[in-house]
Amino acid sequence: MNTNSPFFLDEILFVVLPYIALVIFLLVSIRRYLTQSFTFSSLSSQFLENQQHFWGLVPFHYGIIAIVTGHLIGFLIPREVLWWNSYPLRLYVLEISAFIFGVLTLVGLTSIIIRRLTTPKIKMVSSTADWILFGIFIVQIVSGLSVAVFHSWGSSWFASSAVPYLWSLATLSPDISYITAMPWMVKLHIVCAYVMIAFFPFTRLVHALVVPNPYLWRKTQVVRWYGAWKLKRAS
Amino acid sequence: MNVRSQISMVFHLDKCIGCHTCSIACKNIWTDRKGAEYMWWNNVETKPGTGFPTQWEDQEKYRGGWEKKNGSINLKSISKTRTITDIFHNPSMPSMDDYYEPWTYKYDELFNAPEGSDQPTARPISLVTGEYINVEAGPNWDDDLGGSRVYAENDPNLKNLSEEQQQQLFAIERLVMFYFPRICNHCLNPSCVASCPSGALYKRGEDGIVLIDQKRCRGWRQCIAACPYKKTFYNWSTGKSEKCILCFPRLETGQAPACFHSCVGRIRYLGVLLYDADRIEEVANKPNDELVDAHRSLILNPNDPAVISAALQNGVHESVIEFAQKSPVYKFVKEWKIALPPHIEFRTLPMLYYVPPMSPVMAQQNDDTVQSVSDSFFHDIEQSRVPLQFLANLFGAGHQGKVVYALKKQKAVRTYRRAVTVGDIEMSVAEKMLNEADCTTQEAEAIYQLTSLCTFDDRFVIPPMHREEAIEMMKDPHEHRSEVGFGFVEKPERGL
Ligand code: HEM
Ligand code: SF4
């Protein structure tokens, strides 16, 4: 194991923290779903303010969902990503579109925050958890964008260095040698992601866990029967 | 034939006195809570007027209900697939400005005001922000303002009236208004249910009550836009949608819903109907002029042996069928055909019906005496003070036929009763009128009885809801009885 950093800082941040974050995420989400399902809601505030709402929520979600999906793809199929990036043109396309989605997220987040600060009604429905969350998001998005600018071709080195590290965590044989030498901005981005995962189930972010997919396949109308009648109907 | 039962309602508009007792009864029981202050599951509107939320009937603005497109019907607000792209910001979502900002008063200012030459006042403060506000709208802001250039003139139902008819509605001594109480219609083809991405909204199979599962609701707020009657409401505090529950806890214990029970004008009737669920889609897809008839044809005759056996086979309880045979709603809607669904052109197939109002008798002042303008005792339906087209827009998808039929019959019944009780109208004239209105004297008597002399039990014929059958499935009902009560296992509080 690498013991260069003081107090095993790297080990704490890149081995202990991710496991703790993941355990918190899973346990709290499941518990909250089972015992407090009433609190699972997007907590939409469109009803209280309908104009600025569009300029915040839409770019933010389009951006963040693309970015999260991008990270997931890199994590799941790193070799294909590297293959894609083997032509410079394709690399540029990928990098630029990822950057655009990042900027979209930041723009959306900024207008979400401004809206929450300046509209009295929206301020009333903003919780402390919301503000902490926005703080974490800012660090995460700004660090992500700076990495993209100052440490170019992230899509390639993410696939070649960060992904093996993540897989080493996933396979319970943590190996931080892949990332100990990374610039501090990258490290910040990784640590902040863990913090976000740990904080996730305590916030409104749980709405992303209950995204409805059966809607597209289910019948138009929904009818529920009392138990007894259902049996009778089936027989 | 797929026979199901449905709790259905009739509101008799001639009897509504606009007292809002119904709204208050409902508010006190269900919506006197944070986030729900602005909700009026029951509200009473003045027609012509803009209603609540403002101009809710204008679906170009609110995009509620269904629209016919390429031979099938689709939600007007958002299609299934567009829900993916538009879920973050629903383009058809109304905002609090379309309703009103709920307020209270700073009552302590009455006591704490320094001594001065003015009376102390309690200033209004917003129930959302707690700040002082200028109250600019309320749930019945246009109450009684028929003839108003601000409200009545902007009633969406005036759209296709002639210039002359419109002007008449604003002329002194010609202007007219009536009340239009509204609750959720517990539709057969509810667009709120169809729009919910989570499947949280559902129709109860046994009685047709439309409910929102508060635990499954995730605040995607699609139902708010989709309901053309604007009877689903978004609780801005809990982040969940809510709607009229037809007081199902009361119904399950044999009591009429609070708004029905408290109704001062006794305008409300409730009973069960049997209908053919297999034909819902076909009926909802009919052209506008056939909709009222098609909707009526869904309702089955509860005395027909074929219907009864199909109902029993489908699990409808015998006692429910028995109550369907006594249903006052069946009489108004199916036998007498004088109750009509509101805005059937929204194609949700509402199960709340309205008996359209007769206008006040048209009169003119000549010198010092007021004289009826018509030769006959009641004025002619065609010259009614409320333009027929206006009523047709409300209750006939723009077509006057069904409205004229309902009004003619009512007029004939009145004339007939006048002949019976006062006798200043020849019985032969009255009977001729009944005949022309497709009504017999027996029917006229029955209409008169159920309209004017109806008791509580005549108006509310509530079938047993058989909750015990559902409970039996899970556990011993006696045990259950001692274990449950009102209240929440999980507090309905906003998440972080
Ligand atoms: C995956 C599908 C997702 C869907 C369908 C979805 C949907 C929504 C909806 C409907 C709202 C309420 C908007 C309103 O105020 O009306 C919302 C708010 C929000 N969502 Fe999502 N979301 C998704 C994923 C995410 C993800 C991945 C994140 C971040 C990691 C996220 C973060 C947020 C935040 C922070 C808010 C609150 C915004 C505010 O302050 O008003 N969402 N989301
Ligand atoms: S309580 Fe009855 S009479 Fe009074 S406004 Fe309501 S519906 Fe009309």
Coordinates of C-alpha atoms in Angstrom, one line a residue, chain B residues 23-414:
Chain B
S23 CA -67.2 24.5 0.3
I24 CA -66.7 25.3 4.0
A25 CA -67.8 21.8 5.1
C26 CA -65.2 20.3 2.8
K27 CA -62.5 22.8 3.8
N28 CA -63.0 22.2 7.5
I29 CA -62.6 18.5 7.1
W30 CA -60.0 18.0 4.5
T31 CA -58.0 21.0 3.3
D32 CA -57.4 23.2 6.4
R33 CA -53.7 22.4 6.4
K34 CA -50.4 23.9 5.4
G35 CA -50.0 23.6 1.6
A36 CA -53.7 22.9 1.1
E37 CA -55.1 26.3 2.1
Y38 CA -55.7 27.4 -1.5
M39 CA -57.4 24.1 -2.4
W40 CA -61.1 24.0 -2.8
W41 CA -62.1 20.4 -3.5
N42 CA -65.6 21.8 -3.6
N43 CA -66.1 25.3 -4.9
V44 CA -69.1 27.3 -6.1
E45 CA -68.8 29.5 -9.1
T46 CA -70.9 32.2 -10.5
K47 CA -71.8 31.8 -14.2
P48 CA -71.1 33.7 -16.3
G49 CA -67.8 34.2 -14.6
T50 CA -64.2 33.2 -14.8
G51 CA -64.3 30.5 -12.1
F52 CA -61.5 28.9 -10.1
P53 CA -58.7 28.7 -11.2
T54 CA -59.3 31.7 -13.4
Q55 CA -60.8 30.6 -16.8
W56 CA -60.2 26.9 -16.1
E57 CA -62.6 26.0 -18.9
D58 CA -60.3 27.5 -21.5
Q59 CA -58.3 24.5 -22.6
E60 CA -56.3 26.5 -25.1
K61 CA -54.7 28.0 -22.0
Y62 CA -54.7 25.1 -19.6
R63 CA -54.5 22.2 -22.0
G64 CA -56.5 19.8 -19.8
G65 CA -58.5 16.7 -20.9
W66 CA -58.3 14.7 -24.1
E67 CA -58.2 15.8 -27.7
K68 CA -59.3 13.8 -30.7
K69 CA -56.4 13.2 -33.1
N70 CA -56.0 10.8 -36.0
G71 CA -59.0 8.7 -34.9
S72 CA -57.9 8.2 -31.3
I73 CA -57.8 10.4 -28.2
N74 CA -54.7 11.8 -26.6
L75 CA -53.9 13.8 -23.5
K76 CA -53.9 17.4 -24.5
S77 CA -51.3 18.4 -21.9
I78 CA -48.4 16.1 -22.6
S79 CA -48.1 12.8 -24.5
K80 CA -46.6 9.8 -22.8
T81 CA -43.3 10.2 -24.7
R82 CA -43.1 14.0 -24.2
T83 CA -43.3 13.3 -20.5
I84 CA -39.7 12.2 -20.7
T85 CA -38.5 15.5 -22.1
D86 CA -40.9 17.8 -20.3
I87 CA -41.0 16.2 -16.8
F88 CA -38.6 18.8 -15.4
H89 CA -40.8 21.7 -16.4
N90 CA -44.4 20.9 -17.3
P91 CA -45.3 23.5 -20.0
S92 CA -49.0 23.2 -19.2
M93 CA -48.7 23.6 -15.4
P94 CA -50.8 26.3 -13.9
S95 CA -49.2 28.3 -11.1
M96 CA -50.5 29.8 -7.8
D97 CA -51.2 33.0 -9.7
D98 CA -54.0 31.2 -11.6
Y99 CA -55.6 30.3 -8.3
Y100 CA -54.8 32.8 -5.6
E101 CA -52.3 33.3 -2.8
P102 CA -53.8 32.1 0.4
W103 CA -53.8 34.6 3.3
T104 CA -54.8 35.2 6.9
Y105 CA -54.8 38.4 8.9
K106 CA -52.3 39.6 11.5
Y107 CA -54.9 39.6 14.3
D108 CA -52.5 40.5 17.0
E109 CA -52.2 43.9 15.5
L110 CA -55.7 44.5 16.7
F111 CA -54.5 44.2 20.2
N112 CA -50.9 45.6 20.0
A113 CA -51.7 48.7 18.0
P114 CA -50.6 51.9 19.7
E115 CA -53.4 54.3 20.8
G116 CA -54.3 56.6 17.9
S117 CA -57.2 58.3 16.2
D118 CA -57.7 55.4 13.7
Q119 CA -59.3 52.1 14.2
P120 CA -56.6 49.4 14.4
T121 CA -56.8 46.9 11.5
A122 CA -55.6 43.4 11.0
R123 CA -53.6 43.5 7.8
P124 CA -53.6 40.5 5.5
I125 CA -50.4 38.3 5.4
S126 CA -49.6 35.5 2.9
L127 CA -49.9 32.0 4.2
V128 CA -47.0 31.0 2.0
T129 CA -44.4 33.7 2.9
G130 CA -45.9 35.3 6.0
E131 CA -45.3 38.7 4.4
Y132 CA -47.9 41.4 4.1
I133 CA -49.8 41.1 0.8
N134 CA -52.4 43.0 -1.1
V135 CA -55.2 40.5 -1.6
E136 CA -56.0 40.5 -5.3
A137 CA -57.8 37.3 -5.8
G138 CA -59.6 34.6 -3.9
P139 CA -61.4 31.3 -4.6
N140 CA -64.7 33.0 -5.4
W141 CA -63.6 36.5 -6.3
D142 CA -66.2 36.9 -9.0
D143 CA -69.0 35.7 -6.7
D144 CA -72.4 37.1 -7.9
L145 CA -70.6 39.3 -10.5
G146 CA -72.7 38.2 -13.4
G147 CA -72.7 41.1 -15.8
S148 CA -69.2 42.2 -14.7
R149 CA -66.9 43.5 -17.4
V150 CA -64.0 42.1 -15.5
Y151 CA -65.2 38.7 -14.7
A152 CA -68.4 37.6 -16.5
E153 CA -67.2 39.0 -19.8
N154 CA -64.2 36.7 -19.7
D155 CA -66.2 33.5 -19.2
P156 CA -64.8 31.1 -21.8
N157 CA -68.3 29.8 -22.5
L158 CA -69.2 33.1 -24.2
K159 CA -66.9 32.5 -27.1
N160 CA -69.4 31.5 -29.7
L161 CA -72.3 33.6 -28.6
S162 CA -73.6 36.3 -31.0
E163 CA -72.7 39.8 -30.2
E164 CA -76.3 40.6 -29.3
Q165 CA -76.5 37.7 -26.9
Q166 CA -73.3 38.7 -25.3
Q167 CA -74.4 42.3 -24.9
Q168 CA -77.6 41.1 -23.3
L169 CA -75.7 39.5 -20.6
F170 CA -74.3 42.8 -19.5
A171 CA -77.4 45.0 -19.9
I172 CA -79.0 46.3 -16.8
E173 CA -82.2 44.4 -15.9
R174 CA -81.3 41.8 -18.5
L175 CA -78.1 40.4 -17.0
V176 CA -78.3 37.1 -15.4
M177 CA -76.3 34.6 -13.3
F178 CA -76.6 31.3 -11.7
Y179 CA -74.4 29.2 -9.4
F180 CA -72.2 26.3 -10.5
P181 CA -70.9 24.2 -7.6
R182 CA -68.1 21.9 -8.6
I183 CA -66.3 18.9 -7.1
C184 CA -64.2 16.2 -8.8
N185 CA -66.4 14.4 -11.3
H186 CA -64.8 11.0 -10.6
C187 CA -64.7 10.4 -14.3
L188 CA -64.8 7.1 -16.2
N189 CA -61.9 8.2 -18.4
P190 CA -59.9 10.3 -16.1
S191 CA -57.1 12.2 -17.7
C192 CA -55.4 12.8 -14.3
V193 CA -55.1 9.0 -13.9
A194 CA -53.8 8.6 -17.4
S195 CA -51.2 11.3 -17.0
C196 CA -49.5 10.1 -13.8
P197 CA -46.0 8.8 -14.5
S198 CA -45.9 7.0 -11.2
G199 CA -49.3 5.3 -11.5
A200 CA -50.2 6.9 -8.2
L201 CA -53.7 8.0 -9.3
Y202 CA -56.2 5.2 -9.6
K203 CA -59.9 4.5 -9.9
R204 CA -61.4 2.3 -7.2
G205 CA -62.8 -0.7 -9.0
E206 CA -65.8 -1.2 -6.7
D207 CA -67.2 2.4 -6.6
G208 CA -65.2 4.4 -9.2
I209 CA -63.9 6.9 -6.7
V210 CA -60.7 8.5 -8.1
L211 CA -57.9 8.8 -5.6
I212 CA -54.2 9.7 -5.4
D213 CA -52.0 7.3 -3.5
Q214 CA -50.1 9.7 -1.3
K215 CA -47.2 7.3 -0.9
R216 CA -46.8 6.6 -4.6
C217 CA -47.2 10.2 -5.6
R218 CA -43.7 11.6 -6.4
G219 CA -44.7 15.2 -7.2
W220 CA -44.2 14.9 -10.9
R221 CA -47.4 17.1 -11.0
Q222 CA -48.6 16.0 -14.4
C223 CA -52.2 15.4 -13.1
I224 CA -52.5 19.1 -12.3
A225 CA -52.2 20.0 -15.9
A226 CA -54.1 17.0 -17.2
C227 CA -57.4 17.5 -15.3
P228 CA -59.5 19.8 -17.4
Y229 CA -61.7 20.6 -14.4
K230 CA -58.6 21.6 -12.4
K231 CA -59.7 19.4 -9.6
T232 CA -56.4 17.9 -8.7
F233 CA -54.3 20.3 -6.7
Y234 CA -50.6 20.4 -5.9
N235 CA -49.8 20.7 -2.2
W236 CA -46.8 23.1 -2.4
S237 CA -45.7 22.1 1.1
T238 CA -45.7 18.3 1.0
G239 CA -44.8 18.1 -2.7
K240 CA -47.7 15.7 -3.3
S241 CA -50.9 16.2 -5.3
E242 CA -54.3 16.0 -3.7
K243 CA -57.9 15.9 -4.8
C244 CA -61.5 15.4 -3.7
I245 CA -61.9 11.9 -2.2
L246 CA -65.7 12.0 -2.3
C247 CA -65.4 11.6 1.5
F248 CA -64.9 7.9 1.0
P249 CA -64.4 7.3 4.8
R250 CA -67.9 8.8 5.2
L251 CA -69.3 6.8 2.3
E252 CA -67.9 3.6 3.7
T253 CA -69.8 4.2 6.9
G254 CA -73.0 5.0 5.1
Q255 CA -72.8 8.8 5.3
A256 CA -73.1 11.2 2.5
P257 CA -70.0 13.2 1.6
A258 CA -69.7 16.4 3.7
C259 CA -70.6 18.8 0.9
F260 CA -73.7 16.7 0.1
H261 CA -74.7 16.4 3.7
S262 CA -74.4 20.0 4.5
C263 CA -75.9 21.4 1.3
V264 CA -78.4 24.0 2.2
G265 CA -80.2 24.1 -1.1
R266 CA -80.5 20.3 -1.1
I267 CA -79.3 20.4 -4.6
R268 CA -77.2 17.3 -4.4
Y269 CA -78.1 13.7 -5.1
L270 CA -75.9 10.6 -4.9
G271 CA -76.4 7.1 -6.0
V272 CA -74.8 4.2 -7.7
L273 CA -74.9 3.5 -11.4
L274 CA -73.9 0.3 -13.3
Y275 CA -72.0 0.9 -16.5
D276 CA -70.2 -1.0 -19.2
A277 CA -66.5 -0.5 -18.8
D278 CA -65.6 -2.2 -22.1
R279 CA -67.1 0.7 -24.0
I280 CA -65.3 3.6 -22.3
E281 CA -62.7 4.1 -25.0
E282 CA -65.2 3.9 -27.8
V283 CA -67.5 6.4 -26.2
A284 CA -64.8 8.9 -25.3
N285 CA -63.8 8.9 -29.0
K286 CA -67.3 9.9 -30.4
P287 CA -67.8 13.2 -32.3
N288 CA -68.9 16.1 -30.1
D289 CA -72.6 16.0 -31.1
E290 CA -72.9 12.4 -30.1
L291 CA -71.0 12.5 -26.8
V292 CA -73.9 13.2 -24.5
D293 CA -76.0 10.3 -25.9
A294 CA -73.1 8.0 -26.0
H295 CA -72.1 8.8 -22.5
R296 CA -75.6 8.1 -21.4
S297 CA -75.6 4.8 -23.2
L298 CA -72.7 3.6 -21.1
I299 CA -75.1 3.5 -18.1
L300 CA -76.9 0.2 -17.9
N301 CA -80.4 -0.6 -16.8
P302 CA -80.0 -2.2 -13.3
N303 CA -83.4 -4.0 -13.7
D304 CA -82.4 -5.7 -16.9
P305 CA -81.8 -9.4 -16.1
A306 CA -78.9 -9.7 -18.5
V307 CA -77.2 -6.7 -16.8
I308 CA -77.8 -8.1 -13.4
S309 CA -76.3 -11.5 -14.2
A310 CA -73.3 -9.9 -15.9
A311 CA -72.8 -7.6 -12.9
L312 CA -72.9 -10.5 -10.5
Q313 CA -70.5 -12.4 -12.6
N314 CA -68.2 -9.5 -12.5
G315 CA -68.2 -9.4 -8.7
V316 CA -70.6 -6.5 -8.2
H317 CA -72.3 -7.3 -4.9
E318 CA -76.1 -8.0 -4.9
S319 CA -76.7 -5.2 -2.5
V320 CA -75.0 -2.8 -4.8
I321 CA -77.3 -3.8 -7.7
E322 CA -80.3 -3.4 -5.4
F323 CA -79.1 0.1 -4.6
A324 CA -78.5 0.8 -8.3
Q325 CA -82.2 0.1 -8.9
K326 CA -83.1 2.8 -6.4
S327 CA -80.5 5.3 -7.5
P328 CA -81.8 8.9 -7.9
V329 CA -79.0 9.6 -10.3
Y330 CA -80.3 6.9 -12.6
K331 CA -83.6 8.6 -12.7
F332 CA -82.3 12.1 -13.4
V333 CA -79.7 10.9 -16.0
K334 CA -81.2 7.9 -17.7
E335 CA -84.9 7.8 -17.2
W336 CA -85.8 11.5 -17.3
K337 CA -82.7 12.7 -19.2
I338 CA -82.7 16.1 -17.5
A339 CA -79.3 15.9 -15.9
L340 CA -76.3 16.5 -18.2
P341 CA -72.5 16.1 -17.8
P342 CA -70.4 19.3 -17.6
H343 CA -68.1 19.9 -20.6
I344 CA -68.4 16.4 -22.0
E345 CA -66.2 17.7 -24.8
F346 CA -63.2 17.3 -22.5
R347 CA -63.8 13.6 -23.0
T348 CA -63.1 12.4 -19.5
L349 CA -66.7 11.1 -19.2
P350 CA -67.6 12.9 -15.9
M351 CA -69.9 11.1 -13.5
L352 CA -71.3 14.2 -11.9
Y353 CA -74.3 15.5 -13.7
Y354 CA -76.1 18.8 -13.6
V355 CA -79.7 19.7 -14.1
P356 CA -79.4 22.9 -16.1
P357 CA -81.0 26.0 -14.6
M358 CA -84.2 27.6 -15.8
S359 CA -83.6 31.3 -16.0
P360 CA -85.7 33.7 -14.1
V361 CA -89.0 34.5 -15.7
M362 CA -88.4 37.3 -18.3
A363 CA -90.3 40.4 -17.4
Q364 CA -90.7 44.0 -18.5
Q365 CA -91.7 47.1 -16.6
N366 CA -94.7 48.9 -18.2
D367 CA -95.5 52.1 -16.3
D368 CA -95.8 50.8 -12.8
T369 CA -96.5 47.2 -13.4
V370 CA -94.2 44.4 -14.2
Q371 CA -95.4 42.0 -16.8
S372 CA -94.3 38.7 -18.0
V373 CA -93.1 39.1 -21.6
S374 CA -94.3 35.7 -22.7
D375 CA -97.9 34.7 -23.3
S376 CA -97.5 31.4 -21.6
F377 CA -97.0 31.3 -17.8
F378 CA -93.3 30.6 -17.9
H379 CA -91.2 32.3 -20.6
D380 CA -90.3 30.3 -23.7
I381 CA -87.1 28.2 -23.3
E382 CA -85.8 29.6 -26.6
Q383 CA -86.0 33.1 -25.2
S384 CA -84.5 32.2 -21.9
R385 CA -82.5 34.9 -20.1
V386 CA -79.4 32.8 -20.1
P387 CA -78.7 32.3 -23.8
L388 CA -79.2 28.6 -24.7
Q389 CA -75.9 28.5 -26.4
F390 CA -74.2 29.4 -23.1
L391 CA -75.8 26.4 -21.4
A392 CA -75.1 24.3 -24.4
N393 CA -71.4 25.2 -24.1
L394 CA -71.5 24.1 -20.5
F395 CA -73.6 21.0 -20.7
G396 CA -73.9 19.9 -24.3
A397 CA -70.5 20.2 -25.9
G398 CA -71.9 23.2 -27.7
H399 CA -75.0 21.5 -29.0
Q400 CA -78.3 22.8 -27.7
G401 CA -80.6 19.8 -28.3
K402 CA -80.0 18.0 -25.0
V403 CA -80.2 21.2 -23.0
V404 CA -83.4 22.3 -24.7
Y405 CA -84.9 18.8 -23.9
A406 CA -84.0 19.1 -20.3
L407 CA -85.3 22.6 -19.9
K408 CA -88.6 21.9 -21.8
K409 CA -89.3 19.0 -19.6
Q410 CA -88.7 21.0 -16.5
K411 CA -90.9 23.8 -17.7
A412 CA -93.6 21.3 -18.5
V413 CA -93.4 19.8 -15.0
R414 CA -93.7 23.3 -13.5

